[in-house]
PDB file of C-alpha atoms and ligand atoms in Angstrom:
ATOM      1  CA  MET K  30      34.652  60.892  -5.313  1.00  0.00           C
ATOM      2  CA  LYS K  31      31.671  60.914  -2.791  1.00  0.00           C
ATOM      3  CA  ILE K  32      31.113  58.068  -0.554  1.00  0.00           C
ATOM      4  CA  ILE K  33      27.896  57.121   0.940  1.00  0.00           C
ATOM      5  CA  SER K  34      27.017  54.573   3.488  1.00  0.00           C
ATOM      6  CA  VAL K  35      23.474  53.115   3.860  1.00  0.00           C
ATOM      7  CA  ALA K  36      23.041  52.161   7.372  1.00  0.00           C
ATOM      8  CA  ASN K  37      20.547  51.484  10.318  1.00  0.00           C
ATOM      9  CA  ASN K  38      20.874  49.442  13.325  1.00  0.00           C
ATOM     10  CA  LYS K  39      17.946  47.294  12.245  1.00  0.00           C
ATOM     11  CA  GLY K  40      17.801  44.270   9.712  1.00  0.00           C
ATOM     12  CA  GLY K  41      15.233  43.803   6.990  1.00  0.00           C
ATOM     13  CA  THR K  42      14.914  47.641   6.580  1.00  0.00           C
ATOM     14  CA  GLY K  43      15.716  47.870   3.069  1.00  0.00           C
ATOM     15  CA  LYS K  44      19.204  48.941   3.174  1.00  0.00           C
ATOM     16  CA  THR K  45      20.492  46.352   0.712  1.00  0.00           C
ATOM     17  CA  THR K  46      17.635  46.669  -1.799  1.00  0.00           C
ATOM     18  CA  THR K  47      18.324  50.775  -1.291  1.00  0.00           C
ATOM     19  CA  ALA K  48      22.198  50.629  -1.837  1.00  0.00           C
ATOM     20  CA  VAL K  49      21.897  48.449  -4.721  1.00  0.00           C
ATOM     21  CA  ASN K  50      19.225  50.199  -6.573  1.00  0.00           C
ATOM     22  CA  PHE K  51      20.544  53.918  -5.740  1.00  0.00           C
ATOM     23  CA  ALA K  52      24.141  52.625  -6.986  1.00  0.00           C
ATOM     24  CA  ALA K  53      22.415  51.173 -10.073  1.00  0.00           C
ATOM     25  CA  TRP K  54      20.530  54.221 -10.988  1.00  0.00           C
ATOM     26  CA  LEU K  55      23.544  56.426 -10.545  1.00  0.00           C
ATOM     27  CA  SER K  56      25.504  54.321 -13.001  1.00  0.00           C
ATOM     28  CA  ALA K  57      22.465  54.229 -15.224  1.00  0.00           C
ATOM     29  CA  MET K  58      22.492  58.005 -15.134  1.00  0.00           C
ATOM     30  CA  GLY K  59      25.909  58.002 -16.286  1.00  0.00           C
ATOM     31  CA  HIS K  60      27.937  58.310 -12.993  1.00  0.00           C
ATOM     32  CA  GLY K  61      30.859  55.938 -12.483  1.00  0.00           C
ATOM     33  CA  THR K  62      29.825  54.130  -9.487  1.00  0.00           C
ATOM     34  CA  LEU K  63      31.388  51.432  -6.968  1.00  0.00           C
ATOM     35  CA  LEU K  64      28.966  49.526  -4.800  1.00  0.00           C
ATOM     36  CA  VAL K  65      30.943  48.183  -1.658  1.00  0.00           C
ATOM     37  CA  ASP K  66      29.238  45.236   0.296  1.00  0.00           C
ATOM     38  CA  LEU K  67      30.185  45.395   3.933  1.00  0.00           C
ATOM     39  CA  ASP K  68      27.792  42.872   5.187  1.00  0.00           C
ATOM     40  CA  PRO K  69      28.960  39.342   5.775  1.00  0.00           C
ATOM     41  CA  GLN K  70      25.415  38.130   4.729  1.00  0.00           C
ATOM     42  CA  GLY K  71      26.724  39.239   1.130  1.00  0.00           C
ATOM     43  CA  ASN K  72      23.047  40.303   0.031  1.00  0.00           C
ATOM     44  CA  ALA K  73      24.203  43.241  -1.939  1.00  0.00           C
ATOM     45  CA  THR K  74      26.676  40.972  -3.657  1.00  0.00           C
ATOM     46  CA  SER K  75      24.192  38.303  -4.736  1.00  0.00           C
ATOM     47  CA  ALA K  76      21.871  41.113  -5.646  1.00  0.00           C
ATOM     48  CA  THR K  77      24.158  42.491  -8.296  1.00  0.00           C
ATOM     49  CA  MET K  78      26.169  39.522  -9.488  1.00  0.00           C
ATOM     50  CA  ASP K  79      26.386  35.667  -9.373  1.00  0.00           C
ATOM     51  CA  PRO K  80      27.904  35.144  -5.830  1.00  0.00           C
ATOM     52  CA  THR K  81      29.514  31.851  -7.059  1.00  0.00           C
ATOM     53  CA  LYS K  82      31.702  34.075  -9.211  1.00  0.00           C
ATOM     54  CA  ALA K  83      32.842  36.254  -6.188  1.00  0.00           C
ATOM     55  CA  ASP K  84      36.475  34.597  -5.750  1.00  0.00           C
ATOM     56  CA  PRO K  85      37.165  34.331  -1.760  1.00  0.00           C
ATOM     57  CA  ASN K  86      40.365  35.869  -2.470  1.00  0.00           C
ATOM     58  CA  ARG K  87      39.234  38.946  -4.283  1.00  0.00           C
ATOM     59  CA  GLY K  88      36.582  41.154  -2.470  1.00  0.00           C
ATOM     60  CA  ILE K  89      36.363  43.269   0.865  1.00  0.00           C
ATOM     61  CA  GLY K  90      37.648  40.860   3.272  1.00  0.00           C
ATOM     62  CA  PRO K  91      40.995  40.310   1.688  1.00  0.00           C
ATOM     63  CA  LEU K  92      40.983  43.942   0.819  1.00  0.00           C
ATOM     64  CA  LEU K  93      40.521  45.251   4.438  1.00  0.00           C
ATOM     65  CA  GLU K  94      43.024  42.655   5.360  1.00  0.00           C
ATOM     66  CA  GLY K  95      45.695  44.355   3.151  1.00  0.00           C
ATOM     67  CA  GLU K  96      46.163  41.033   1.126  1.00  0.00           C
ATOM     68  CA  ILE K  97      45.192  42.699  -2.151  1.00  0.00           C
ATOM     69  CA  SER K  98      44.975  45.857  -4.139  1.00  0.00           C
ATOM     70  CA  THR K  99      41.877  47.792  -4.325  1.00  0.00           C
ATOM     71  CA  LYS K 100      41.726  47.310  -8.256  1.00  0.00           C
ATOM     72  CA  GLU K 101      41.914  43.516  -7.501  1.00  0.00           C
ATOM     73  CA  ALA K 102      39.035  43.564  -5.265  1.00  0.00           C
ATOM     74  CA  ILE K 103      36.567  45.312  -7.743  1.00  0.00           C
ATOM     75  CA  TYR K 104      34.634  43.460 -10.215  1.00  0.00           C
ATOM     76  CA  GLU K 105      32.649  44.845 -13.248  1.00  0.00           C
ATOM     77  CA  THR K 106      28.904  44.142 -13.553  1.00  0.00           C
ATOM     78  CA  GLY K 107      28.890  44.183 -17.316  1.00  0.00           C
ATOM     79  CA  TYR K 108      25.006  44.873 -17.572  1.00  0.00           C
ATOM     80  CA  LEU K 109      25.698  48.302 -16.386  1.00  0.00           C
ATOM     81  CA  PRO K 110      29.112  49.578 -17.722  1.00  0.00           C
ATOM     82  CA  LYS K 111      29.412  52.044 -14.925  1.00  0.00           C
ATOM     83  CA  LEU K 112      28.368  49.874 -12.038  1.00  0.00           C
ATOM     84  CA  HIS K 113      31.121  48.142 -10.390  1.00  0.00           C
ATOM     85  CA  ILE K 114      31.335  46.217  -7.127  1.00  0.00           C
ATOM     86  CA  ILE K 115      33.596  45.071  -4.260  1.00  0.00           C
ATOM     87  CA  PRO K 116      31.785  42.124  -3.199  1.00  0.00           C
ATOM     88  CA  ALA K 117      31.607  40.597   0.437  1.00  0.00           C
ATOM     89  CA  THR K 118      33.564  37.271   0.626  1.00  0.00           C
ATOM     90  CA  ILE K 119      33.008  34.145   2.209  1.00  0.00           C
ATOM     91  CA  GLY K 120      34.577  34.187   5.841  1.00  0.00           C
ATOM     92  CA  LEU K 121      33.925  38.001   6.036  1.00  0.00           C
ATOM     93  CA  GLU K 122      33.023  37.201   9.692  1.00  0.00           C
ATOM     94  CA  VAL K 123      36.773  36.147  10.308  1.00  0.00           C
ATOM     95  CA  THR K 124      37.721  39.360   8.950  1.00  0.00           C
ATOM     96  CA  GLU K 125      35.633  41.056  11.419  1.00  0.00           C
ATOM     97  CA  LEU K 126      37.199  39.286  14.191  1.00  0.00           C
ATOM     98  CA  ASN K 127      40.900  40.188  12.778  1.00  0.00           C
ATOM     99  CA  LEU K 128      39.981  43.783  12.607  1.00  0.00           C
ATOM    100  CA  THR K 129      38.565  43.835  16.291  1.00  0.00           C
ATOM    101  CA  ARG K 130      40.525  43.864  19.493  1.00  0.00           C
ATOM    102  CA  GLY K 131      39.104  41.552  22.435  1.00  0.00           C
ATOM    103  CA  ASP K 132      37.450  44.943  23.652  1.00  0.00           C
ATOM    104  CA  GLY K 133      35.424  45.290  20.391  1.00  0.00           C
ATOM    105  CA  SER K 134      37.514  48.212  19.484  1.00  0.00           C
ATOM    106  CA  TYR K 135      39.041  48.590  16.055  1.00  0.00           C
ATOM    107  CA  THR K 136      42.431  47.340  15.794  1.00  0.00           C
ATOM    108  CA  GLY K 137      43.421  50.030  13.678  1.00  0.00           C
ATOM    109  CA  GLY K 138      44.280  48.035  10.768  1.00  0.00           C
ATOM    110  CA  VAL K 139      43.850  48.965   7.104  1.00  0.00           C
ATOM    111  CA  ARG K 140      40.763  51.042   6.728  1.00  0.00           C
ATOM    112  CA  LEU K 141      38.282  51.149   3.717  1.00  0.00           C
ATOM    113  CA  LYS K 142      38.941  54.892   3.381  1.00  0.00           C
ATOM    114  CA  ASP K 143      42.488  54.143   3.052  1.00  0.00           C
ATOM    115  CA  ARG K 144      41.852  51.464   0.491  1.00  0.00           C
ATOM    116  CA  LEU K 145      39.559  53.621  -1.640  1.00  0.00           C
ATOM    117  CA  ALA K 146      42.121  56.311  -1.508  1.00  0.00           C
ATOM    118  CA  GLU K 147      44.554  54.207  -3.852  1.00  0.00           C
ATOM    119  CA  LEU K 148      41.931  54.596  -6.552  1.00  0.00           C
ATOM    120  CA  ASP K 149      42.379  57.406  -8.913  1.00  0.00           C
ATOM    121  CA  SER K 150      40.000  60.008  -7.740  1.00  0.00           C
ATOM    122  CA  HIS K 151      38.521  60.311 -11.142  1.00  0.00           C
ATOM    123  CA  SER K 152      37.526  56.514 -11.364  1.00  0.00           C
ATOM    124  CA  TYR K 153      34.321  56.687  -9.614  1.00  0.00           C
ATOM    125  CA  GLU K 154      32.089  59.614  -8.863  1.00  0.00           C
ATOM    126  CA  TYR K 155      30.110  57.791  -6.204  1.00  0.00           C
ATOM    127  CA  VAL K 156      30.838  54.837  -3.760  1.00  0.00           C
ATOM    128  CA  VAL K 157      27.935  53.337  -2.049  1.00  0.00           C
ATOM    129  CA  CYS K 158      28.432  51.054   0.927  1.00  0.00           C
ATOM    130  CA  ASP K 159      25.872  48.614   2.014  1.00  0.00           C
ATOM    131  CA  CYS K 160      26.146  48.232   5.729  1.00  0.00           C
ATOM    132  CA  PRO K 161      25.235  45.259   8.213  1.00  0.00           C
ATOM    133  CA  PRO K 162      22.470  45.685  10.656  1.00  0.00           C
ATOM    134  CA  ASN K 163      24.650  46.534  13.541  1.00  0.00           C
ATOM    135  CA  PHE K 164      27.614  49.276  14.447  1.00  0.00           C
ATOM    136  CA  GLY K 165      30.482  46.585  14.487  1.00  0.00           C
ATOM    137  CA  VAL K 166      33.770  47.046  12.602  1.00  0.00           C
ATOM    138  CA  MET K 167      32.401  46.761   9.176  1.00  0.00           C
ATOM    139  CA  THR K 168      29.794  49.561   9.410  1.00  0.00           C
ATOM    140  CA  THR K 169      32.490  51.612  11.327  1.00  0.00           C
ATOM    141  CA  ASN K 170      34.702  51.289   8.306  1.00  0.00           C
ATOM    142  CA  GLY K 171      31.809  52.299   5.938  1.00  0.00           C
ATOM    143  CA  LEU K 172      30.927  55.442   8.212  1.00  0.00           C
ATOM    144  CA  TYR K 173      34.651  56.479   8.546  1.00  0.00           C
ATOM    145  CA  ALA K 174      34.834  56.438   4.879  1.00  0.00           C
ATOM    146  CA  SER K 175      31.818  58.294   4.155  1.00  0.00           C
ATOM    147  CA  SER K 176      30.958  61.867   3.823  1.00  0.00           C
ATOM    148  CA  GLN K 177      27.142  61.034   4.089  1.00  0.00           C
ATOM    149  CA  VAL K 178      24.863  58.204   5.534  1.00  0.00           C
ATOM    150  CA  LEU K 179      21.684  57.457   3.903  1.00  0.00           C
ATOM    151  CA  ILE K 180      19.046  56.049   6.407  1.00  0.00           C
ATOM    152  CA  THR K 181      16.254  53.759   5.382  1.00  0.00           C
ATOM    153  CA  MET K 182      13.121  52.965   7.416  1.00  0.00           C
ATOM    154  CA  GLU K 183       9.952  50.781   7.044  1.00  0.00           C
ATOM    155  CA  PRO K 184       6.866  52.830   8.221  1.00  0.00           C
ATOM    156  CA  GLU K 185       6.186  50.663  11.387  1.00  0.00           C
ATOM    157  CA  THR K 186       5.447  51.789  14.720  1.00  0.00           C
ATOM    158  CA  PHE K 187       8.646  50.315  16.473  1.00  0.00           C
ATOM    159  CA  ALA K 188      10.855  51.747  13.296  1.00  0.00           C
ATOM    160  CA  LEU K 189      10.217  55.286  14.821  1.00  0.00           C
ATOM    161  CA  ASP K 190      12.011  54.266  18.103  1.00  0.00           C
ATOM    162  CA  GLY K 191      14.830  52.871  15.851  1.00  0.00           C
ATOM    163  CA  LEU K 192      15.071  56.139  14.090  1.00  0.00           C
ATOM    164  CA  GLU K 193      14.941  58.292  17.113  1.00  0.00           C
ATOM    165  CA  MET K 194      17.891  56.129  18.758  1.00  0.00           C
ATOM    166  CA  PHE K 195      19.917  56.590  15.725  1.00  0.00           C
ATOM    167  CA  MET K 196      19.416  60.276  15.359  1.00  0.00           C
ATOM    168  CA  THR K 197      19.780  61.121  18.836  1.00  0.00           C
ATOM    169  CA  LYS K 198      22.048  58.289  20.351  1.00  0.00           C
ATOM    170  CA  ILE K 199      24.080  56.733  17.459  1.00  0.00           C
ATOM    171  CA  THR K 200      24.871  59.860  15.164  1.00  0.00           C
ATOM    172  CA  PRO K 201      26.372  61.854  17.958  1.00  0.00           C
ATOM    173  CA  ARG K 202      28.479  59.000  18.987  1.00  0.00           C
ATOM    174  CA  ILE K 203      29.516  58.346  15.132  1.00  0.00           C
ATOM    175  CA  ARG K 204      30.522  62.056  15.049  1.00  0.00           C
ATOM    176  CA  LYS K 205      32.683  61.852  18.345  1.00  0.00           C
ATOM    177  CA  GLU K 206      34.124  58.489  17.803  1.00  0.00           C
ATOM    178  CA  VAL K 207      34.263  57.856  14.103  1.00  0.00           C
ATOM    179  CA  ASN K 208      33.835  60.606  11.869  1.00  0.00           C
ATOM    180  CA  LYS K 209      33.131  64.109  12.926  1.00  0.00           C
ATOM    181  CA  ASN K 210      32.110  65.487   9.626  1.00  0.00           C
ATOM    182  CA  ILE K 211      29.433  62.777   8.519  1.00  0.00           C
ATOM    183  CA  LYS K 212      26.266  64.266   7.290  1.00  0.00           C
ATOM    184  CA  ILE K 213      22.880  62.950   6.966  1.00  0.00           C
ATOM    185  CA  LEU K 214      21.815  62.624   3.326  1.00  0.00           C
ATOM    186  CA  GLY K 215      18.399  61.476   3.894  1.00  0.00           C
ATOM    187  CA  ILE K 216      15.857  59.192   5.465  1.00  0.00           C
ATOM    188  CA  VAL K 217      14.098  57.241   2.923  1.00  0.00           C
ATOM    189  CA  LEU K 218      10.690  55.318   3.568  1.00  0.00           C
ATOM    190  CA  VAL K 219      10.815  51.684   1.899  1.00  0.00           C
ATOM    191  CA  ARG K 220       8.299  48.963   1.566  1.00  0.00           C
ATOM    192  CA  VAL K 221       5.643  51.844   1.743  1.00  0.00           C
ATOM    193  CA  ASN K 222       2.034  50.706   1.510  1.00  0.00           C
ATOM    194  CA  THR K 223       0.460  54.125   1.103  1.00  0.00           C
ATOM    195  CA  LEU K 224      -3.097  52.776   1.646  1.00  0.00           C
ATOM    196  CA  ARG K 225      -2.443  52.172   5.459  1.00  0.00           C
ATOM    197  CA  ILE K 226      -3.247  54.813   8.082  1.00  0.00           C
ATOM    198  CA  LEU K 227      -0.098  54.044  10.029  1.00  0.00           C
ATOM    199  CA  THR K 228       1.918  55.029   6.893  1.00  0.00           C
ATOM    200  CA  GLN K 229       0.483  58.352   6.822  1.00  0.00           C
ATOM    201  CA  ASN K 230       0.976  58.822  10.729  1.00  0.00           C
ATOM    202  CA  ILE K 231       4.609  57.741  10.568  1.00  0.00           C
ATOM    203  CA  ARG K 232       5.276  60.021   7.656  1.00  0.00           C
ATOM    204  CA  LEU K 233       3.858  63.159   9.128  1.00  0.00           C
ATOM    205  CA  GLU K 234       5.601  62.189  12.482  1.00  0.00           C
ATOM    206  CA  VAL K 235       9.014  61.629  10.565  1.00  0.00           C
ATOM    207  CA  ARG K 236       8.467  64.943   8.876  1.00  0.00           C
ATOM    208  CA  ARG K 237       7.620  66.799  12.027  1.00  0.00           C
ATOM    209  CA  ARG K 238      10.759  65.445  13.832  1.00  0.00           C
ATOM    210  CA  TYR K 239      13.258  65.640  11.066  1.00  0.00           C
ATOM    211  CA  GLN K 240      11.529  67.820   8.362  1.00  0.00           C
ATOM    212  CA  THR K 241      13.536  67.779   5.046  1.00  0.00           C
ATOM    213  CA  LEU K 242      15.824  65.135   6.060  1.00  0.00           C
ATOM    214  CA  LEU K 243      12.882  62.927   4.925  1.00  0.00           C
ATOM    215  CA  ALA K 244      13.219  62.171   1.287  1.00  0.00           C
ATOM    216  CA  GLU K 245      10.075  63.090  -0.713  1.00  0.00           C
ATOM    217  CA  THR K 246      10.446  60.036  -2.593  1.00  0.00           C
ATOM    218  CA  GLU K 247       9.011  56.875  -1.066  1.00  0.00           C
ATOM    219  CA  ILE K 248       9.668  53.405  -2.234  1.00  0.00           C
ATOM    220  CA  PRO K 249       6.390  51.165  -2.578  1.00  0.00           C
ATOM    221  CA  VAL K 250       6.093  47.721  -1.720  1.00  0.00           C
ATOM    222  CA  ASP K 251       6.997  45.781  -4.940  1.00  0.00           C
ATOM    223  CA  VAL K 252       7.660  42.102  -5.398  1.00  0.00           C
ATOM    224  CA  ARG K 253       9.618  43.186  -8.200  1.00  0.00           C
ATOM    225  CA  LEU K 254      12.481  43.750  -5.812  1.00  0.00           C
ATOM    226  CA  PRO K 255      12.864  40.581  -4.342  1.00  0.00           C
ATOM    227  CA  GLU K 256      12.451  38.962  -7.567  1.00  0.00           C
ATOM    228  CA  SER K 257      15.264  40.878  -9.284  1.00  0.00           C
ATOM    229  CA  GLU K 258      17.333  40.067  -6.289  1.00  0.00           C
ATOM    230  CA  GLY K 259      16.920  36.560  -7.017  1.00  0.00           C
ATOM    231  CA  LEU K 260      18.194  37.209 -10.660  1.00  0.00           C
ATOM    232  CA  HIS K 261      21.185  38.936  -9.298  1.00  0.00           C
ATOM    233  CA  LEU K 262      20.110  42.059 -11.075  1.00  0.00           C
ATOM    234  CA  PRO K 263      19.068  45.592 -10.056  1.00  0.00           C
ATOM    235  CA  VAL K 264      15.312  46.362 -10.823  1.00  0.00           C
ATOM    236  CA  CYS K 265      16.167  48.996 -13.293  1.00  0.00           C
ATOM    237  CA  VAL K 266      17.611  46.221 -15.529  1.00  0.00           C
ATOM    238  CA  THR K 267      14.887  43.454 -14.933  1.00  0.00           C
ATOM    239  CA  ASP K 268      11.920  45.869 -14.908  1.00  0.00           C
ATOM    240  CA  ARG K 269      12.703  49.541 -15.857  1.00  0.00           C
ATOM    241  CA  TYR K 270       9.254  50.356 -15.666  1.00  0.00           C
ATOM    242  CA  SER K 271       8.075  48.702 -12.413  1.00  0.00           C
ATOM    243  CA  ARG K 272       7.099  50.682  -9.640  1.00  0.00           C
ATOM    244  CA  ALA K 273      10.052  49.966  -7.580  1.00  0.00           C
ATOM    245  CA  ALA K 274      12.300  51.069 -10.729  1.00  0.00           C
ATOM    246  CA  LEU K 275      10.735  54.204 -11.023  1.00  0.00           C
ATOM    247  CA  ALA K 276      10.585  54.927  -7.408  1.00  0.00           C
ATOM    248  CA  TYR K 277      14.190  54.156  -7.143  1.00  0.00           C
ATOM    249  CA  GLU K 278      14.907  56.392 -10.204  1.00  0.00           C
ATOM    250  CA  ASN K 279      13.170  59.401  -8.718  1.00  0.00           C
ATOM    251  CA  LEU K 280      14.968  58.708  -5.226  1.00  0.00           C
ATOM    252  CA  THR K 281      18.255  58.989  -7.262  1.00  0.00           C
ATOM    253  CA  THR K 282      17.446  62.289  -8.921  1.00  0.00           C
ATOM    254  CA  GLU K 283      16.279  63.656  -5.671  1.00  0.00           C
ATOM    255  CA  LEU K 284      19.345  62.431  -3.912  1.00  0.00           C
ATOM    256  CA  LEU K 285      21.629  63.664  -6.446  1.00  0.00           C
ATOM    257  CA  LYS K 286      20.320  67.188  -6.067  1.00  0.00           C
ATOM    258  CA  ARG K 287      21.233  67.020  -2.405  1.00  0.00           C
ATOM    259  CA  LEU K 288      24.526  65.946  -3.258  1.00  0.00           C
ATOM    260  CA  GLY K 289      25.067  69.018  -5.339  1.00  0.00           C
TER     261      GLY K 289
HETATM  262  N1  ADP U  15      10.024  48.046  -1.796  1.00  0.00           N
HETATM  263  C1  ADP U  15       9.975  46.762  -1.282  1.00  0.00           C
HETATM  264  N2  ADP U  15       9.014  46.059  -1.548  1.00  0.00           N
HETATM  265  C2  ADP U  15       8.922  44.510  -1.358  1.00  0.00           C
HETATM  266  N3  ADP U  15      10.007  43.857  -0.699  1.00  0.00           N
HETATM  267  C3  ADP U  15      11.017  44.767  -0.448  1.00  0.00           C
HETATM  268  C4  ADP U  15      11.398  45.979  -0.634  1.00  0.00           C
HETATM  269  N4  ADP U  15      12.273  46.593  -0.031  1.00  0.00           N
HETATM  270  C5  ADP U  15      13.041  45.491   0.333  1.00  0.00           C
HETATM  271  N5  ADP U  15      12.355  44.339   0.011  1.00  0.00           N
HETATM  272  C6  ADP U  15      12.768  43.045   0.575  1.00  0.00           C
HETATM  273  O1  ADP U  15      12.693  42.981   1.844  1.00  0.00           O
HETATM  274  C7  ADP U  15      13.923  42.151   2.348  1.00  0.00           C
HETATM  275  C8  ADP U  15      14.881  42.731   3.400  1.00  0.00           C
HETATM  276  O2  ADP U  15      15.248  43.947   2.508  1.00  0.00           O
HETATM  277  P1  ADP U  15      16.763  44.248   2.596  1.00  0.00           P
HETATM  278  O3  ADP U  15      16.892  45.490   1.713  1.00  0.00           O
HETATM  279  O4  ADP U  15      17.700  43.107   2.458  1.00  0.00           O
HETATM  280  O5  ADP U  15      17.043  44.826   4.044  1.00  0.00           O
HETATM  281  P2  ADP U  15      18.207  45.051   4.866  1.00  0.00           P
HETATM  282  O6  ADP U  15      19.534  45.034   3.968  1.00  0.00           O
HETATM  283  O7  ADP U  15      17.967  46.302   5.529  1.00  0.00           O
HETATM  284  O8  ADP U  15      18.413  43.958   5.849  1.00  0.00           O
HETATM  285  C9  ADP U  15      14.424  41.532   0.939  1.00  0.00           C
HETATM  286  O9  ADP U  15      14.337  40.185   0.853  1.00  0.00           O
HETATM  287  C10 ADP U  15      13.934  42.591   0.102  1.00  0.00           C
HETATM  288  O10 ADP U  15      13.803  41.901  -1.273  1.00  0.00           O
HETATM  289 MG1   MG U  16      21.251  44.066   3.951  1.00  0.00          MG
END
């Protein structure tokens, strides 16, 4: 079971879209995959299932608070037999507070890693965690459990500074304080408009600084993505031959090679 977190300290950078569609393609390619929604906003949940069907007593909150078993927290999506999800639950902010001491540190309560370890190691080949846009207790849980982190980035000027911060300041601290063995699976450019000169400059700059960490596959701007989210389905289900679905298919193939 390989656990991968999609993280970035910035919001609106395609983390959730990438976590959802990477997990969906992994499952469509035949790999048993569990998507874990660690963001109190619950976007990965509503992008993959009718969020009103997520029972507040069965999901990531009660799981991390030790109230239910891991199996009880898991939902089948049905439309992709190999894609299962642990949804975010209403009141996840309260779980965050319960897991955090006054000084912001972790209470040492139940960890996602320990809860996932309860599963039969053959249950899932991949676990994909969608993290919130900060390095609070939920992201820490995801990174503590993960062997790899996937970073998404929009090709905008300020995003380079954010990426630099992630690589030079945040990653060393994660390795020191949370998970010394965590590896970077890749940096993915998302919401890409190839016609913009800025895109080409940023792509060159990211490649110059981080070489092969930058994924070859880029995800283009495609309105099918927000549309499919509204239908609570990954884009490979709603529009398999859309630009976005094909791009995420290529990205998944590329990342599978890296995962070995
Ligand atoms: N490639 C894309 N093309 C068009 N819209 C996109 C694309 N990727 C993401 N979006 C939209 O941008 C918004 C933010 O993306 P999201 O994945 O939720 O970011 P994050 O999880 O980092 O906050 C969402 O509404 C999503 O539908
Ligand atoms: Mg998100």
